[in-house]
Each structure stands twice: as structure tokens, then as C-alpha cells.
Amino acid sequence: MGAQLRVYKRRIRSVTATKKITKAMEMIAASRIVKAQRQVAASMPYATELTRAVTAVATGSTTKHPLTTESENPTRAAVLLITSDRGLAGGYSSNAIKAAERLTERLRGEGKEVVTYVIGRKGVAYYGFRERKIEDSWTGFTDSPTYADAKRAAAPLIEAVTKDTAEGGADELHIVFTEFVSMMTQNPVEDRMLPLSLGAEKEKDGKAEILPLFEFEPSAEDVLDALLPRYVESRIYNALLQAAASEHAARRRAMKSATDNAGELIKTLSRLANAARQAEITQEISEIVGGASALADATAGSDK
């Protein structure tokens, strides 16, 4: 019994130490979510207005720009997948990877070759383990991305969509990331960034929004050349920020669940340890009573 009690106590100490770690990670993730949420909120107006401006410029001109013109027969699509660098975040990365796999299957079903770009060590490890080709990858900044990181990832993507498919270019550019909805809800989404979906009217609050008309100086093509790289960078940056907020929220939820489970396991082990200690005490009392009874019987026999 003594050995069993020692095993329970050793496990309780181990689980208690794990609980302290998961609780600390939960608190760290919770503190980072607030900052990530503020960054997402700060980036949204810029990304929205830039998209609106690019759409207005493209629709207000007759210029056939390669980044806004639909290909008659698209054959190649680039997909940017955003995952995390670290684990312990529940199904955050796996859900994003599954969304990218569904998108890839759909694009291949449309007869398009898919070129994959990955941000985050989890995504890189997934494709590397399966020996599947990655065109380019970036790691080390998913939990705290900067605009410079987005710009670095956007450069080869912009180059790919501006080149002809015969030269290794792409007709379309898609992005897969995890959208931050709330502390409890984060949804993996896929969106086509390029070619830009154009339209003179957009629905806003139930009413048709008329985009403004512009005069271009020196030319509409030069304006699009300047705006569209900024558009891609801002969209990737906003996606990185939303993915970071989603990662922190998923990690906080996963660590809270681990902490709660550790607490329940400690209670169970404590009950088992108490039962083992009571059994040990009962056995010792029985041995003492049995020894005293045997000694009394021996003494009574000698007196006769």
C-alpha cells in the first residue's frame, strides 16, 4: 500500500506542475488577445478603404490591367495558407489546413494547377511530412506579425500574378486564414484576392453604394500599378492580424481546457490517494489488533 500511495502522490505533483504551466500559458494568451484585437480593428479601415479605392479606380477606367482583368481560361492559381508557428492551440492550424485542402481540391476540379505558399511552421511541417511541394514559405512571426512581414510575403505573390503562366506565373491569388469573430469563435475562411472582383455598385446597409469617379494622373495604369501592391500587402497584413488574434484565442481556450482537466485529474488522484492511505491505516490497525490479540492469547496460555 505504501508504494501505491507514493505513486499517487508523485502523479499529483506532476499534474499540479502541468496545471501551473497551462494556467500561465492561458493568462499569457489572454493578455495578447487584447493587443491583437486592437491591431485588427486598427487595420480594418485602411484595408477596407484601400480595397474600395482600387475597385473605384479599376471600374472608373478602361485600362485592362493584368491584376484586375479576369483570364479567359485560367490554368494556374496561387494559394497562400496562414497557420501558426507554435502548437498548443487546439485545432487552429489543422482547421486552416483543412480549408486550404478543400480549396485546392475545388481549384483542381476546375482544371487549375495549384501553387502553394505557406506562412507558419505548422503548415510547412504538414506539407513537408507529406513531401508536397511548397513554392515559398515564411515562419517566425505568426503570433505577432508586422507590416514588414506582410510585405515580405506579398512580394513573390505579386510577382507570380504579374508573370505569364508559361513563365511560372499564376492567373489567380487566393488566401486561406482564420477569421477572428469573437473570443469563442474563429472561422477558417478562403478568399480570392486577385483578380479583384469589380463592380460600380456595392450594397451597404441595404442600399446601393455608388463608387466615386476619378481623374487619373499620369494614367490609370500607373495608378493601378502603385495601388495594387499596397492592396495585396494590406490584405495579407489584415489576414495575419486576424490569424494572430484567432491563434491566441484558440490557445487560451485550449489551455483553459487543459487547466480544468488537470484540476479534475488532481481531484481524482487525491481521492484515490486518500482511499489508499485509509486502506493502509486500516491494515496497520488490523495488524496491531491482531498482534495484541495473539499476544494476549499467548500470555493467557502461559498462566495456565
Short mmCIF file of C-alpha atoms in Angstrom, two decimals:
data_model
loop_
_atom_site.label_atom_id
_atom_site.label_comp_id
_atom_site.label_asym_id
_atom_site.label_seq_id
_atom_site.Cartn_x
_atom_site.Cartn_y
_atom_site.Cartn_z
CA MET A 1 0.00 0.00 0.00
CA GLY A 2 2.83 2.41 0.79
CA ALA A 3 4.20 2.05 -2.73
CA GLN A 4 0.77 2.75 -4.26
CA LEU A 5 0.34 5.87 -2.16
CA ARG A 6 3.75 7.13 -3.29
CA VAL A 7 2.72 6.62 -6.94
CA TYR A 8 -0.43 8.69 -6.45
CA LYS A 9 1.47 11.48 -4.69
CA ARG A 10 4.08 11.54 -7.47
CA ARG A 11 1.37 11.83 -10.12
CA ILE A 12 -0.40 14.58 -8.18
CA ARG A 13 2.84 16.60 -8.05
CA SER A 14 3.39 16.07 -11.78
CA VAL A 15 -0.16 17.10 -12.75
CA THR A 16 -0.02 20.10 -10.41
CA ALA A 17 3.14 21.32 -12.12
CA THR A 18 1.48 20.85 -15.52
CA LYS A 19 -1.57 22.77 -14.31
CA LYS A 20 0.61 25.72 -13.30
CA ILE A 21 2.20 25.79 -16.77
CA THR A 22 -1.12 25.61 -18.64
CA LYS A 23 -2.61 28.28 -16.38
CA ALA A 24 0.33 30.59 -17.08
CA MET A 25 0.02 29.98 -20.84
CA GLU A 26 -3.72 30.69 -20.63
CA MET A 27 -3.07 34.03 -18.93
CA ILE A 28 -0.36 34.98 -21.44
CA ALA A 29 -2.63 34.17 -24.38
CA ALA A 30 -5.50 36.14 -22.82
CA SER A 31 -3.27 39.19 -22.39
CA ARG A 32 -2.10 39.02 -26.02
CA ILE A 33 -5.62 38.76 -27.42
CA VAL A 34 -6.44 42.32 -26.36
CA LYS A 35 -3.47 43.74 -28.27
CA ALA A 36 -4.22 41.56 -31.31
CA GLN A 37 -7.87 42.69 -31.32
CA ARG A 38 -6.80 46.34 -31.28
CA GLN A 39 -4.44 45.75 -34.20
CA VAL A 40 -7.19 44.04 -36.21
CA ALA A 41 -9.59 46.91 -35.53
CA ALA A 42 -6.93 49.47 -36.48
CA SER A 43 -6.09 47.73 -39.77
CA MET A 44 -9.66 47.19 -40.95
CA PRO A 45 -10.49 50.78 -42.06
CA TYR A 46 -7.28 51.05 -44.11
CA ALA A 47 -7.79 47.67 -45.80
CA THR A 48 -11.46 48.43 -46.49
CA GLU A 49 -10.87 51.90 -47.93
CA LEU A 50 -7.88 50.76 -49.97
CA THR A 51 -9.96 47.96 -51.49
CA ARG A 52 -12.71 50.48 -52.23
CA ALA A 53 -10.26 52.89 -53.85
CA VAL A 54 -8.66 50.19 -56.01
CA THR A 55 -12.10 48.97 -57.08
CA ALA A 56 -13.17 52.53 -57.93
CA VAL A 57 -10.02 53.20 -59.95
CA ALA A 58 -10.32 49.92 -61.84
CA THR A 59 -14.02 50.36 -62.64
CA GLY A 60 -13.65 54.05 -63.49
CA SER A 61 -11.15 53.42 -66.23
CA THR A 62 -11.00 51.40 -69.42
CA THR A 63 -7.47 50.20 -68.71
CA LYS A 64 -7.00 46.44 -68.91
CA HIS A 65 -4.67 45.89 -66.02
CA PRO A 66 -3.30 42.36 -65.50
CA LEU A 67 -4.22 42.39 -61.80
CA THR A 68 -7.86 43.32 -62.36
CA THR A 69 -8.61 41.52 -65.62
CA GLU A 70 -10.15 38.06 -65.50
CA SER A 71 -8.30 35.48 -67.56
CA GLU A 72 -10.45 33.87 -70.23
CA ASN A 73 -9.07 30.44 -69.43
CA PRO A 74 -7.32 30.41 -66.02
CA THR A 75 -5.00 27.44 -65.66
CA ARG A 76 -2.87 28.25 -62.59
CA ALA A 77 -3.82 29.50 -59.12
CA ALA A 78 -1.64 30.55 -56.19
CA VAL A 79 -2.89 29.77 -52.66
CA LEU A 80 -1.44 31.44 -49.55
CA LEU A 81 -2.10 29.46 -46.35
CA ILE A 82 -1.64 31.07 -42.91
CA THR A 83 -1.03 28.72 -39.97
CA SER A 84 0.80 29.09 -36.65
CA ASP A 85 4.44 28.69 -35.67
CA ARG A 86 3.62 27.06 -32.32
CA GLY A 87 1.25 24.35 -31.14
CA LEU A 88 -0.94 24.01 -28.06
CA ALA A 89 -3.73 25.93 -29.81
CA GLY A 90 -6.30 23.18 -30.26
CA GLY A 91 -7.43 22.68 -33.84
CA TYR A 92 -6.43 26.17 -35.02
CA SER A 93 -3.80 25.17 -37.59
CA SER A 94 -5.46 21.90 -38.63
CA ASN A 95 -8.73 23.70 -39.40
CA ALA A 96 -6.93 26.22 -41.62
CA ILE A 97 -5.07 23.40 -43.38
CA LYS A 98 -8.34 21.54 -43.99
CA ALA A 99 -9.85 24.70 -45.52
CA ALA A 100 -6.81 25.03 -47.80
CA GLU A 101 -7.13 21.38 -48.83
CA ARG A 102 -10.81 21.88 -49.72
CA LEU A 103 -9.92 24.97 -51.77
CA THR A 104 -7.12 23.09 -53.52
CA GLU A 105 -9.44 20.23 -54.45
CA ARG A 106 -12.03 22.68 -55.80
CA LEU A 107 -9.47 24.54 -57.90
CA ARG A 108 -8.06 21.30 -59.26
CA GLY A 109 -11.60 20.20 -60.07
CA GLU A 110 -11.86 23.36 -62.18
CA GLY A 111 -8.80 22.25 -64.13
CA LYS A 112 -6.31 24.62 -62.47
CA GLU A 113 -2.82 23.85 -61.26
CA VAL A 114 -2.37 24.96 -57.64
CA VAL A 115 0.82 26.60 -56.37
CA THR A 116 1.03 26.68 -52.57
CA TYR A 117 2.62 29.34 -50.37
CA VAL A 118 2.66 28.79 -46.60
CA ILE A 119 3.09 31.02 -43.55
CA GLY A 120 3.74 29.25 -40.23
CA ARG A 121 5.78 26.22 -39.16
CA LYS A 122 2.71 24.02 -38.70
CA GLY A 123 1.71 24.38 -42.34
CA VAL A 124 5.30 23.90 -43.52
CA ALA A 125 5.59 20.73 -41.41
CA TYR A 126 2.28 19.41 -42.78
CA TYR A 127 3.34 19.72 -46.42
CA GLY A 128 6.93 18.68 -45.70
CA PHE A 129 5.85 15.47 -43.95
CA ARG A 130 3.72 14.55 -46.98
CA GLU A 131 6.55 15.52 -49.37
CA ARG A 132 4.33 18.01 -51.17
CA LYS A 133 5.92 20.96 -52.90
CA ILE A 134 5.73 24.45 -51.39
CA GLU A 135 6.61 27.33 -53.69
CA ASP A 136 7.72 29.57 -50.80
CA SER A 137 7.25 29.76 -47.03
CA TRP A 138 7.75 32.15 -44.12
CA THR A 139 7.98 31.40 -40.39
CA GLY A 140 8.75 33.02 -37.07
CA PHE A 141 6.21 35.84 -36.84
CA THR A 142 2.67 34.41 -36.79
CA ASP A 143 1.87 35.33 -33.17
CA SER A 144 3.00 38.95 -33.61
CA PRO A 145 3.08 39.92 -37.31
CA THR A 146 4.20 43.29 -38.63
CA TYR A 147 3.53 45.09 -41.91
CA ALA A 148 7.10 44.29 -42.98
CA ASP A 149 6.27 40.57 -42.65
CA ALA A 150 3.19 41.02 -44.84
CA LYS A 151 5.22 42.97 -47.39
CA ARG A 152 7.86 40.24 -47.50
CA ALA A 153 5.22 37.57 -48.12
CA ALA A 154 3.36 39.70 -50.69
CA ALA A 155 6.38 40.32 -52.95
CA PRO A 156 6.64 36.85 -54.58
CA LEU A 157 2.85 36.59 -54.81
CA ILE A 158 2.58 39.88 -56.70
CA GLU A 159 5.41 38.77 -58.95
CA ALA A 160 3.61 35.48 -59.63
CA VAL A 161 0.32 37.10 -60.72
CA THR A 162 2.10 39.62 -62.96
CA LYS A 163 4.00 36.92 -64.87
CA ASP A 164 2.62 34.78 -67.63
CA THR A 165 1.66 31.24 -66.62
CA ALA A 166 4.16 29.86 -69.15
CA GLU A 167 6.89 31.57 -67.12
CA GLY A 168 5.68 30.18 -63.80
CA GLY A 169 3.08 32.85 -63.07
CA ALA A 170 -0.49 32.49 -61.78
CA ASP A 171 -3.88 33.61 -63.05
CA GLU A 172 -5.45 33.86 -59.56
CA LEU A 173 -4.38 34.53 -55.99
CA HIS A 174 -6.30 33.02 -53.06
CA ILE A 175 -5.68 33.36 -49.33
CA VAL A 176 -6.72 30.98 -46.53
CA PHE A 177 -6.64 32.25 -42.95
CA THR A 178 -8.62 32.08 -39.70
CA GLU A 179 -11.05 34.93 -39.23
CA PHE A 180 -11.42 36.28 -35.69
CA VAL A 181 -15.14 36.56 -34.87
CA SER A 182 -15.10 36.52 -31.07
CA MET A 183 -13.19 35.05 -28.14
CA MET A 184 -15.09 31.79 -28.61
CA THR A 185 -15.46 31.73 -32.40
CA GLN A 186 -12.71 31.68 -35.03
CA ASN A 187 -13.60 30.54 -38.53
CA PRO A 188 -11.16 29.38 -41.25
CA VAL A 189 -12.04 31.25 -44.45
CA GLU A 190 -10.75 31.38 -48.01
CA ASP A 191 -10.91 34.46 -50.19
CA ARG A 192 -9.80 35.35 -53.70
CA MET A 193 -7.62 38.44 -53.63
CA LEU A 194 -6.76 38.66 -57.32
CA PRO A 195 -8.10 39.29 -59.87
CA LEU A 196 -10.13 41.84 -57.97
CA SER A 197 -13.90 41.44 -58.25
CA LEU A 198 -15.07 44.68 -59.83
CA GLY A 199 -18.43 46.42 -59.76
CA ALA A 200 -19.64 50.00 -59.91
CA GLU A 201 -22.19 49.41 -57.19
CA LYS A 202 -21.86 47.72 -53.82
CA GLU A 203 -24.50 47.00 -51.22
CA LYS A 204 -24.03 48.91 -47.98
CA ASP A 205 -26.65 48.93 -45.22
CA GLY A 206 -29.21 47.67 -47.71
CA LYS A 207 -28.59 50.50 -50.17
CA ALA A 208 -26.59 50.54 -53.38
CA GLU A 209 -23.30 52.38 -52.92
CA ILE A 210 -22.05 54.33 -55.94
CA LEU A 211 -18.28 54.39 -56.12
CA PRO A 212 -16.69 57.79 -56.86
CA LEU A 213 -15.18 58.69 -60.22
CA PHE A 214 -11.56 59.73 -60.50
CA GLU A 215 -9.33 61.60 -62.89
CA PHE A 216 -6.02 59.80 -63.28
CA GLU A 217 -2.61 61.45 -63.31
CA PRO A 218 -0.43 60.44 -65.08
CA SER A 219 -2.60 57.45 -66.15
CA ALA A 220 -4.99 54.88 -64.72
CA GLU A 221 -2.47 52.11 -65.38
CA ASP A 222 0.22 53.91 -63.37
CA VAL A 223 -2.24 54.45 -60.51
CA LEU A 224 -3.18 50.76 -60.52
CA ASP A 225 0.50 49.78 -60.62
CA ALA A 226 1.03 51.84 -57.46
CA LEU A 227 -2.16 50.85 -55.61
CA LEU A 228 -2.46 47.13 -56.25
CA PRO A 229 0.77 46.06 -54.48
CA ARG A 230 -0.39 48.08 -51.47
CA TYR A 231 -3.76 46.37 -51.75
CA VAL A 232 -2.21 42.88 -51.63
CA GLU A 233 0.07 43.83 -48.74
CA SER A 234 -2.77 45.33 -46.71
CA ARG A 235 -5.00 42.31 -47.28
CA ILE A 236 -2.25 39.91 -46.21
CA TYR A 237 -1.43 42.08 -43.19
CA ASN A 238 -5.06 42.16 -42.09
CA ALA A 239 -5.28 38.38 -42.56
CA LEU A 240 -2.11 37.90 -40.48
CA LEU A 241 -3.53 40.06 -37.67
CA GLN A 242 -6.83 38.18 -37.68
CA ALA A 243 -4.97 34.88 -37.71
CA ALA A 244 -2.81 36.01 -34.76
CA ALA A 245 -5.87 37.03 -32.74
CA SER A 246 -7.52 33.71 -33.61
CA GLU A 247 -4.38 31.80 -32.60
CA HIS A 248 -4.22 33.50 -29.20
CA ALA A 249 -7.94 32.91 -28.61
CA ALA A 250 -7.64 29.24 -29.61
CA ARG A 251 -4.59 28.79 -27.39
CA ARG A 252 -6.33 30.45 -24.43
CA ARG A 253 -9.32 28.16 -24.86
CA ALA A 254 -7.12 25.07 -25.23
CA MET A 255 -5.03 25.95 -22.17
CA LYS A 256 -8.15 26.67 -20.11
CA SER A 257 -9.50 23.26 -21.05
CA ALA A 258 -6.14 21.66 -20.14
CA THR A 259 -6.09 23.50 -16.81
CA ASP A 260 -9.63 22.39 -15.99
CA ASN A 261 -8.82 18.80 -16.95
CA ALA A 262 -5.69 18.88 -14.78
CA GLY A 263 -7.79 20.12 -11.85
CA GLU A 264 -10.27 17.27 -12.32
CA LEU A 265 -7.43 14.74 -12.55
CA ILE A 266 -5.89 16.10 -9.34
CA LYS A 267 -9.23 15.66 -7.56
CA THR A 268 -9.50 12.08 -8.81
CA LEU A 269 -5.92 11.25 -7.81
CA SER A 270 -6.44 12.88 -4.42
CA ARG A 271 -9.49 10.68 -3.77
CA LEU A 272 -7.52 7.59 -4.79
CA ALA A 273 -4.60 8.65 -2.58
CA ASN A 274 -6.94 9.21 0.36
CA ALA A 275 -8.52 5.80 -0.20
CA ALA A 276 -5.07 4.18 -0.35
CA ARG A 277 -3.98 5.97 2.84
CA GLN A 278 -7.17 4.90 4.66
CA ALA A 279 -6.67 1.32 3.50
CA GLU A 280 -3.07 1.47 4.73
CA ILE A 281 -4.16 2.83 8.13
CA THR A 282 -6.90 0.19 8.39
CA GLN A 283 -4.41 -2.55 7.59
CA GLU A 284 -1.96 -1.24 10.20
CA ILE A 285 -4.71 -1.11 12.85
CA SER A 286 -5.79 -4.65 11.94
CA GLU A 287 -2.19 -5.84 12.25
CA ILE A 288 -1.84 -4.13 15.64
CA VAL A 289 -5.14 -5.56 16.92
CA GLY A 290 -4.24 -8.99 15.59
CA GLY A 291 -0.80 -8.83 17.22
CA ALA A 292 -2.25 -7.66 20.54
CA SER A 293 -4.85 -10.45 20.42
CA ALA A 294 -2.20 -13.06 19.68
CA LEU A 295 0.00 -11.74 22.50
CA ALA A 296 -2.96 -11.85 24.92
CA ASP A 297 -3.77 -15.43 23.95
CA ALA A 298 -0.12 -16.45 24.42
CA THR A 299 0.00 -14.81 27.86
CA ALA A 300 -3.24 -16.49 28.95
CA GLY A 301 -1.94 -19.89 27.87
CA SER A 302 1.30 -19.49 29.83
CA ASP A 303 -0.62 -18.58 33.04
CA LYS A 304 -2.46 -21.88 32.95
#
